[in-house]
mmCIF file of C-alpha atoms in Angstrom:
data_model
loop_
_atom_site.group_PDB
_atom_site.id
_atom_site.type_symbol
_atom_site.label_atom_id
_atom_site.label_comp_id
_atom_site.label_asym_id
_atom_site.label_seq_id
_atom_site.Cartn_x
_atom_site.Cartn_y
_atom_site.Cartn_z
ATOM 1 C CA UNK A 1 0.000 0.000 0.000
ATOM 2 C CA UNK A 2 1.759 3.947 -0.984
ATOM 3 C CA UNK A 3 0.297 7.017 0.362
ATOM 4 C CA UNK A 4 -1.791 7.238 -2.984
ATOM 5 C CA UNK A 5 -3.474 3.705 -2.552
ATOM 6 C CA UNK A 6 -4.086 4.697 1.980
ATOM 7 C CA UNK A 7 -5.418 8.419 0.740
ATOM 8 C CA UNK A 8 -7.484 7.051 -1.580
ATOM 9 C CA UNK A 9 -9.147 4.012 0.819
ATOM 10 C CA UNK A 10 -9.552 7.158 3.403
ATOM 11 C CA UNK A 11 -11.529 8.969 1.032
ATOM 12 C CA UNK A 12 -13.807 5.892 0.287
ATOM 13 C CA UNK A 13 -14.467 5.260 4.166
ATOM 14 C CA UNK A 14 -15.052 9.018 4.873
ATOM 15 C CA UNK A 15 -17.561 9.196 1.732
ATOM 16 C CA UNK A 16 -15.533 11.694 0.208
ATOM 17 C CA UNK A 17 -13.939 12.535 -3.901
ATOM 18 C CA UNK A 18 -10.228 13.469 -3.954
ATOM 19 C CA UNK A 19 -9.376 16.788 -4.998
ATOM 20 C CA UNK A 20 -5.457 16.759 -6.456
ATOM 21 C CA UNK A 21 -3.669 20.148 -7.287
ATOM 22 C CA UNK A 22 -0.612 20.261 -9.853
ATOM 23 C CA UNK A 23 1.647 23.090 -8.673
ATOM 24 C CA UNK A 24 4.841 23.481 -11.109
ATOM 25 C CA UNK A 25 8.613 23.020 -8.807
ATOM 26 C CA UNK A 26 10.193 26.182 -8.449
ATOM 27 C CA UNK A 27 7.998 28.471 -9.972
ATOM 28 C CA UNK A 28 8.738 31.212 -9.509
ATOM 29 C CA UNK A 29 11.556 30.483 -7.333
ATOM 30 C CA UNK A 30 12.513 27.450 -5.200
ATOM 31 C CA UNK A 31 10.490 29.037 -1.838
ATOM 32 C CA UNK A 32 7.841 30.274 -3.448
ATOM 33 C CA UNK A 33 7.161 27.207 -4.378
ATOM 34 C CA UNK A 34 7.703 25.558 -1.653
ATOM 35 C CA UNK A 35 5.589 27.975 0.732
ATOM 36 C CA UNK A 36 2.742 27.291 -1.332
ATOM 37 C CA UNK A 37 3.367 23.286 -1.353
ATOM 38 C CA UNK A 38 3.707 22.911 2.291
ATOM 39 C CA UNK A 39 0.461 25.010 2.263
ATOM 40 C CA UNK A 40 -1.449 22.529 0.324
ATOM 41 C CA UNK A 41 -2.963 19.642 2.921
ATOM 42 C CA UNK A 42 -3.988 22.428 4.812
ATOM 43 C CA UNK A 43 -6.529 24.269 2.147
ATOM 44 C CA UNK A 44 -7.496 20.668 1.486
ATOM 45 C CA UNK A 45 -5.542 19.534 -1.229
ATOM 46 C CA UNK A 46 -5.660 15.074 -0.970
ATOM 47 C CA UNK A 47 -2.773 14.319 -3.588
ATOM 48 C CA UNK A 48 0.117 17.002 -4.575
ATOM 49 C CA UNK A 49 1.296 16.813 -8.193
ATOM 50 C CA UNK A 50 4.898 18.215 -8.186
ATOM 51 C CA UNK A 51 5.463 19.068 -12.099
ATOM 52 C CA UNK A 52 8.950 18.723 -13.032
ATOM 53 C CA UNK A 53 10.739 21.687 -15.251
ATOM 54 C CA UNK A 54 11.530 20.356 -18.563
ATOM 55 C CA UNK A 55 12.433 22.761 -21.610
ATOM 56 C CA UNK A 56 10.192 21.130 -24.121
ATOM 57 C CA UNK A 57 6.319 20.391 -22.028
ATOM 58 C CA UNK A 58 4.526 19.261 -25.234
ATOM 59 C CA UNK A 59 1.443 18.574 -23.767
ATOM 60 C CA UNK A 60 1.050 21.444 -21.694
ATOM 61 C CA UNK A 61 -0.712 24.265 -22.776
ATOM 62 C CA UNK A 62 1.461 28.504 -22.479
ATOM 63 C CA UNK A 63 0.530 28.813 -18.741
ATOM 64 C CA UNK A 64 2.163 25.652 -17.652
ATOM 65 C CA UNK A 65 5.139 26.162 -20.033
ATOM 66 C CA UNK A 66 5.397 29.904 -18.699
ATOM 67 C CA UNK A 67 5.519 28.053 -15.522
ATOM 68 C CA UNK A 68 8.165 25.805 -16.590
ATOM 69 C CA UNK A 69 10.608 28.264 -17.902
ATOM 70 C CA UNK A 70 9.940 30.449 -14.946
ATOM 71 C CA UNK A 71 11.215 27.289 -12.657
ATOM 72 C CA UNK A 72 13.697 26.452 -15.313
ATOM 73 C CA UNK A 73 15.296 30.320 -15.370
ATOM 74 C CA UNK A 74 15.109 30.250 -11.368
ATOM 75 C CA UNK A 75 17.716 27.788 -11.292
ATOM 76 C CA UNK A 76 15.286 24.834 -10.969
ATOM 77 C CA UNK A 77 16.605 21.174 -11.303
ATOM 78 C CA UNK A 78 15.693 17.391 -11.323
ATOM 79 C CA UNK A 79 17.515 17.375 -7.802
ATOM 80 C CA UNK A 80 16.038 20.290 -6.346
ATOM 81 C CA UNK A 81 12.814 19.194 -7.239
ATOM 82 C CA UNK A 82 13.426 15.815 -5.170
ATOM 83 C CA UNK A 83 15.346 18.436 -2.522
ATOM 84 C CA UNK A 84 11.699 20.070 -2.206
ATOM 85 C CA UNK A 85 9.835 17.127 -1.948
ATOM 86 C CA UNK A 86 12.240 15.688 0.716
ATOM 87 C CA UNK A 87 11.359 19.251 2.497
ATOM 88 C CA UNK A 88 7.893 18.959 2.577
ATOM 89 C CA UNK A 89 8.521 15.414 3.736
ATOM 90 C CA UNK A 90 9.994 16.778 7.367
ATOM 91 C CA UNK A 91 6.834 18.099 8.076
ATOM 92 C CA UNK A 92 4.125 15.989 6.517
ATOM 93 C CA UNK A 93 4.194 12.351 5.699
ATOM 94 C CA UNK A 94 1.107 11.620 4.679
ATOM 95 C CA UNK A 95 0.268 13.648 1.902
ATOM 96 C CA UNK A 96 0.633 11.995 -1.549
ATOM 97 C CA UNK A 97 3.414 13.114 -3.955
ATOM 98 C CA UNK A 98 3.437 12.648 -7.619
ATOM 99 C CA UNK A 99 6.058 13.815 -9.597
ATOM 100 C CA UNK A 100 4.728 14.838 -12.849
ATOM 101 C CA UNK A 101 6.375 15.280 -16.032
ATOM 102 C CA UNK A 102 8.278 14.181 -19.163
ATOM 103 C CA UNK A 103 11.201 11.090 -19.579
ATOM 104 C CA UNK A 104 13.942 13.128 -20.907
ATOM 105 C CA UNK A 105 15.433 14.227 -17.192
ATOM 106 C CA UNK A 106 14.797 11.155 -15.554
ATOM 107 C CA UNK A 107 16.620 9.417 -18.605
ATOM 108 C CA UNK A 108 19.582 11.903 -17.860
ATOM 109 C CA UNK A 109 19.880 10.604 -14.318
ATOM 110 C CA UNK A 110 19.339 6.940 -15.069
ATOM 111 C CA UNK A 111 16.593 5.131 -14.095
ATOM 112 C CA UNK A 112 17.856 3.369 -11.466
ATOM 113 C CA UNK A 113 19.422 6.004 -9.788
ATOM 114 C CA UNK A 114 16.245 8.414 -10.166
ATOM 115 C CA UNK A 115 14.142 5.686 -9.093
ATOM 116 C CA UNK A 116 16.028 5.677 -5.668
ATOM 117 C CA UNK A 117 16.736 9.154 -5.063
ATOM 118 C CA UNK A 118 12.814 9.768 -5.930
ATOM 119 C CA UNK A 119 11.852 7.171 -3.405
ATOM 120 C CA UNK A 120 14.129 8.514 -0.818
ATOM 121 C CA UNK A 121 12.899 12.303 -1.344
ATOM 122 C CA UNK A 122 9.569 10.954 -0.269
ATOM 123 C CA UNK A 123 7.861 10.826 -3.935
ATOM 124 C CA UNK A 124 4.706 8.163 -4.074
ATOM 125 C CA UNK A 125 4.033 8.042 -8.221
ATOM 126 C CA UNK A 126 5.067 8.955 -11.240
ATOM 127 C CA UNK A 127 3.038 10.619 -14.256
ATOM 128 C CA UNK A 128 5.741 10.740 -17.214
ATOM 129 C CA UNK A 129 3.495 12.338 -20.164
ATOM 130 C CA UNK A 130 6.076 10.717 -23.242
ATOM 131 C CA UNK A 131 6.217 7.582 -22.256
ATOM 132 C CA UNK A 132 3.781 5.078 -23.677
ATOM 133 C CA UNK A 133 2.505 1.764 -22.434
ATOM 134 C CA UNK A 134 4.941 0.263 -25.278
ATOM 135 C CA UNK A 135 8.137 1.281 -23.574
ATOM 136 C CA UNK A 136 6.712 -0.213 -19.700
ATOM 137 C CA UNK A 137 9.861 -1.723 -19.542
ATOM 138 C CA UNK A 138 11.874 1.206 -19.732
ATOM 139 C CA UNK A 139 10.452 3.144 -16.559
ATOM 140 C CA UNK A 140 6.973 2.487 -15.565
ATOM 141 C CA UNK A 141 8.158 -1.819 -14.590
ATOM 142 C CA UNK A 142 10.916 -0.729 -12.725
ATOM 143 C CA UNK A 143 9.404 2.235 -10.845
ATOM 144 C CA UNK A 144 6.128 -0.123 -9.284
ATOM 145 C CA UNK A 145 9.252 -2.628 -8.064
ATOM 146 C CA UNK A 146 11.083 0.349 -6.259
ATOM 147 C CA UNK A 147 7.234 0.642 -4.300
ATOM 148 C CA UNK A 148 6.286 4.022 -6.847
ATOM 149 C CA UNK A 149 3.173 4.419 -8.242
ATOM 150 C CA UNK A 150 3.094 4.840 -12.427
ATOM 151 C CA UNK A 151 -0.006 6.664 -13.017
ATOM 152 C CA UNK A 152 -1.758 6.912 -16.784
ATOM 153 C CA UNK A 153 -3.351 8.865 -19.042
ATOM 154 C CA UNK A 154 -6.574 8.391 -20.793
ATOM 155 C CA UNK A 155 -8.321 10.611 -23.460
ATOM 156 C CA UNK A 156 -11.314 11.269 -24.919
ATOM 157 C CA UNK A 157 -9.188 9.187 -28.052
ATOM 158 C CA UNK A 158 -8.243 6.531 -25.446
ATOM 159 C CA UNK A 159 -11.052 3.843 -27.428
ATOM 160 C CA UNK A 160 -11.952 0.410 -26.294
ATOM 161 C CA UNK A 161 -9.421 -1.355 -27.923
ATOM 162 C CA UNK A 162 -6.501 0.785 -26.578
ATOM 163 C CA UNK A 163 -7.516 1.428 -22.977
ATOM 164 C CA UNK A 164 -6.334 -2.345 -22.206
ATOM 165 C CA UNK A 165 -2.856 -1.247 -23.067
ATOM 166 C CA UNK A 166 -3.306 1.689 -21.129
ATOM 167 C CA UNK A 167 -4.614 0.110 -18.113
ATOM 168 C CA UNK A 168 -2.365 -2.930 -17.605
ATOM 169 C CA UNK A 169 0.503 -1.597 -15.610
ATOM 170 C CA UNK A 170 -1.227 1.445 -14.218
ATOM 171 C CA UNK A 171 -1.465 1.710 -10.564
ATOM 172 C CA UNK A 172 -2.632 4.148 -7.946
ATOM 173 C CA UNK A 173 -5.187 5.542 -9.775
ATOM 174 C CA UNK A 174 -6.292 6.367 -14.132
ATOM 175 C CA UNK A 175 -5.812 10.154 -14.562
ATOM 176 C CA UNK A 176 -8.949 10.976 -17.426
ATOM 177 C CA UNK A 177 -7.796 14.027 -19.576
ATOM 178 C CA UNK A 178 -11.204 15.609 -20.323
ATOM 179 C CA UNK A 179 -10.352 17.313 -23.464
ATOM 180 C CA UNK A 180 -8.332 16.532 -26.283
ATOM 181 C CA UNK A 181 -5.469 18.909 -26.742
ATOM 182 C CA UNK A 182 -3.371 20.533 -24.215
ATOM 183 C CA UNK A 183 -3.799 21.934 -20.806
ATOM 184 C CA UNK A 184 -5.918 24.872 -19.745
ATOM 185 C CA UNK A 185 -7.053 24.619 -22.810
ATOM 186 C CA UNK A 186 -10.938 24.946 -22.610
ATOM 187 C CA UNK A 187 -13.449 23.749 -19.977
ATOM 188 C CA UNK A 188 -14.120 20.150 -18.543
ATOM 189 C CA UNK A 189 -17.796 18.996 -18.726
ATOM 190 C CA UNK A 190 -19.577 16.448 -16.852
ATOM 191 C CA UNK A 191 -21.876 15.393 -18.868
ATOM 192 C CA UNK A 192 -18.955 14.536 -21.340
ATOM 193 C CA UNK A 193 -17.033 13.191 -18.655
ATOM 194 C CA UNK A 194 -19.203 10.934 -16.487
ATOM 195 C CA UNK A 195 -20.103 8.216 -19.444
ATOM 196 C CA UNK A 196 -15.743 8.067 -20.413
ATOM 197 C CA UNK A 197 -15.292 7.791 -16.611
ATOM 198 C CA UNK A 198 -17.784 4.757 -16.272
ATOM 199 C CA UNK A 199 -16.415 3.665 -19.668
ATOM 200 C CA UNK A 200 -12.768 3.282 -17.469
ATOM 201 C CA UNK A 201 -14.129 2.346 -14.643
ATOM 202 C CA UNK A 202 -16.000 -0.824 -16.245
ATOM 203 C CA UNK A 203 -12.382 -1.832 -17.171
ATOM 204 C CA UNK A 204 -10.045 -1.405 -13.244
ATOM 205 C CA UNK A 205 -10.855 -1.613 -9.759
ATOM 206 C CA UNK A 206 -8.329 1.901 -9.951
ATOM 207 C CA UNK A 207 -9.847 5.229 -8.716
ATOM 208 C CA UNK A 208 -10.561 7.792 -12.041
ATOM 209 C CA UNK A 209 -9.203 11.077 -11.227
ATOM 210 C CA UNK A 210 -10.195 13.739 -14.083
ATOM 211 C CA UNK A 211 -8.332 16.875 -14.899
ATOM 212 C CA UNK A 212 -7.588 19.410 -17.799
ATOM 213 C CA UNK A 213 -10.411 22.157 -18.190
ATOM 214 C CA UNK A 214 -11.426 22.419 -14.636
ATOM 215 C CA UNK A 215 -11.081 26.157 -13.914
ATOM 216 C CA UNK A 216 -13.712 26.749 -10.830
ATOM 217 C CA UNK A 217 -14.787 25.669 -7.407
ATOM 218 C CA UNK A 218 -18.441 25.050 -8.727
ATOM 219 C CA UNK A 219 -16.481 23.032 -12.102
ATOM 220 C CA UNK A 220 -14.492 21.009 -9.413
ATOM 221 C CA UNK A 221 -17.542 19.795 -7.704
ATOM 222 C CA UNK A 222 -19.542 18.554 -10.900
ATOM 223 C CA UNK A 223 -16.482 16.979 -12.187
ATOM 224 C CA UNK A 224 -15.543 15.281 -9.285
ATOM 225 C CA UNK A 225 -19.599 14.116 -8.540
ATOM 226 C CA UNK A 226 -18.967 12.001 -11.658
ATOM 227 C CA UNK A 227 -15.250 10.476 -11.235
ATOM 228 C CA UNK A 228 -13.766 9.864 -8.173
ATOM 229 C CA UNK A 229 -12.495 13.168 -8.186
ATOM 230 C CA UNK A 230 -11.064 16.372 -9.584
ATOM 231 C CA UNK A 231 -7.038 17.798 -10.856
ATOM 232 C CA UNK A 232 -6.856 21.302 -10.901
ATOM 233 C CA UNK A 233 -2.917 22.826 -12.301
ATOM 234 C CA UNK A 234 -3.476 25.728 -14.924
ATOM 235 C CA UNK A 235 -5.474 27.709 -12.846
ATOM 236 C CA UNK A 236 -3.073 27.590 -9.751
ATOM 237 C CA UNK A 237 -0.425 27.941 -11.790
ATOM 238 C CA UNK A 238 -1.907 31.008 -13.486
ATOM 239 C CA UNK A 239 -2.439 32.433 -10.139
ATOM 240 C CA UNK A 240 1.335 31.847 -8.970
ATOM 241 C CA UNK A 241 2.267 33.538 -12.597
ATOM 242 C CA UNK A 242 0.305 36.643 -12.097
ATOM 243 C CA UNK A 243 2.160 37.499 -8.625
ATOM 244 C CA UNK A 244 -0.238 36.348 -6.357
ATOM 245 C CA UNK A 245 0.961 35.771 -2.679
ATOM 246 C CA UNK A 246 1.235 31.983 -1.457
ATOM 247 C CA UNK A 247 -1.606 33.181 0.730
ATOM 248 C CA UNK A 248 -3.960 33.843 -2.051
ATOM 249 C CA UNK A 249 -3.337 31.164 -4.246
ATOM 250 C CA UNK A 250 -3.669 28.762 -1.256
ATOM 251 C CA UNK A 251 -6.764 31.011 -0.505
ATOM 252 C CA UNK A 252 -8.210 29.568 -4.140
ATOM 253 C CA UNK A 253 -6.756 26.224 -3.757
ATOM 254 C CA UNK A 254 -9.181 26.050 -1.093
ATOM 255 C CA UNK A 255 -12.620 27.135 -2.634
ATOM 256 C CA UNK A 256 -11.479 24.064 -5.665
ATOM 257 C CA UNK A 257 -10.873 21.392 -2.779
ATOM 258 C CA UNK A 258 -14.042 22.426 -1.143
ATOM 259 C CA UNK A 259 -15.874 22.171 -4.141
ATOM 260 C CA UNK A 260 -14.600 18.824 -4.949
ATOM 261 C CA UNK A 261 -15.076 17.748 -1.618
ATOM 262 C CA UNK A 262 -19.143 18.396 -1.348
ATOM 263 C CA UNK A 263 -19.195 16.163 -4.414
#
């Protein structure tokens, strides 16, 4: 059992949807970021997703890659990013982290040696955006040995003969991209979303998380009344772009995990 699978079995005694927020590493600078990410479990946030910097975020739409090169121009690094994590760790160990973000770091590092470092900075899963279900062997096998979660995507494109693929080495929970096309892109809607999530849900025992287009606290509660709950990142991230204080943005974080949570 990782933090993802216990938060996730808490949620289901207490009656409750998740609410997870995607906050970018080091944007705009290392404590900055990490202010607001300590801040988190406290405006209700269930799961963290820690984006990793990476010069080239292909699926992630100009405020998350304005996010990135914010982080990037900062100074931020693979091993600062684990250095934050392993931070947040001193003063909360119960609180889900997944790292999210794309191979080509990781690959830098090694696998091995990522996989170990990540584990020992306190990271629970993995969401690595360019890797498919094709090349399990070179990431996603080895991570669930080291005790990590490897968490997939599906799409509104994700049909019945693919989501197999797609589902067979995915643990801790399916993350549903509501849209096609890239992040903060346009608006999640449930009535889209609630017959793809059953679609999934006919298919794993996993928890169905859905994010991409979810902008608002009232948007966060629909979405997560018909999947198991709701990501929010562009709109915290916009937040954290505009200047807001870590105060503010938590301020929001908390109206989106309230609304997922009377789901």
């Amino acid at each position: 059992m990782t933090r993802i699978d216990d938060t996730f079995s808490r949620l289901k005694d207490n009656g409750k949807k998740a609410f997870v927020s995607y906050v970018m590493a080091g944007d705009p600078d290392y404590d900055t970021a990490l202010e607001v990410v300590k801040g988190l479990p406290a405006a209700g946030v269930d799961i963290i997703e820690l984006g990793l910097p990476f010069t080239d975020p292909m699926a992630d739409g100009p405020t998350i890659q304005l996010a990135g090169q914010r982080a990037l121009e900062a100074g931020m690094t693979l091993q600062k990013t684990l250095d934050m994590a392993a931070e947040f760790r001193k003063g909360d160990d119960t609180t889900p982290i997944v790292l999210m973000g794309y191979y080509n770091p990781i690959y830098s590092r090694g696998v091995e040696q990522f996989l170990a470092d990540a584990k020992a900075a306190g990271i629970d899963g993995l969401i690595v955006v360019d890797l498919p279900p094709e090349e399990d062997d070179e990431l996603c096998i080895p991570a669930q040995a080291a005790g990590l979660n490897f968490i997939r995507l599906a799409t509104p494109t994700t049909d019945d003969k693919r989501l197999p693929k797609v589902l067979q080495n995915t643990s801790g929970f399916v993350y549903y991209v509501s849209i096609t096309g890239i992040t903060g892109a346009a608006n999640a809607e449930a009535g889209d979303v609630g017959p793809e999530v059953a679609r999934i849900k006919a298919a794993t025992d996993l928890p169905v998380i859905v994010g991409f287009g979810i902008k608002t606290p009232e948007r966060s509660e629909a979405i997560a009344r018909v999947a198991d709950g709701a990501v929010v990142g562009s709109a915290i991230v916009e937040k954290i772009g505009a200047g807001e204080s870590p105060a503010d943005v938590l301020a929001f974080v908390k109206s989106l995990a309230d609304g997922a949570h009377r789901a």
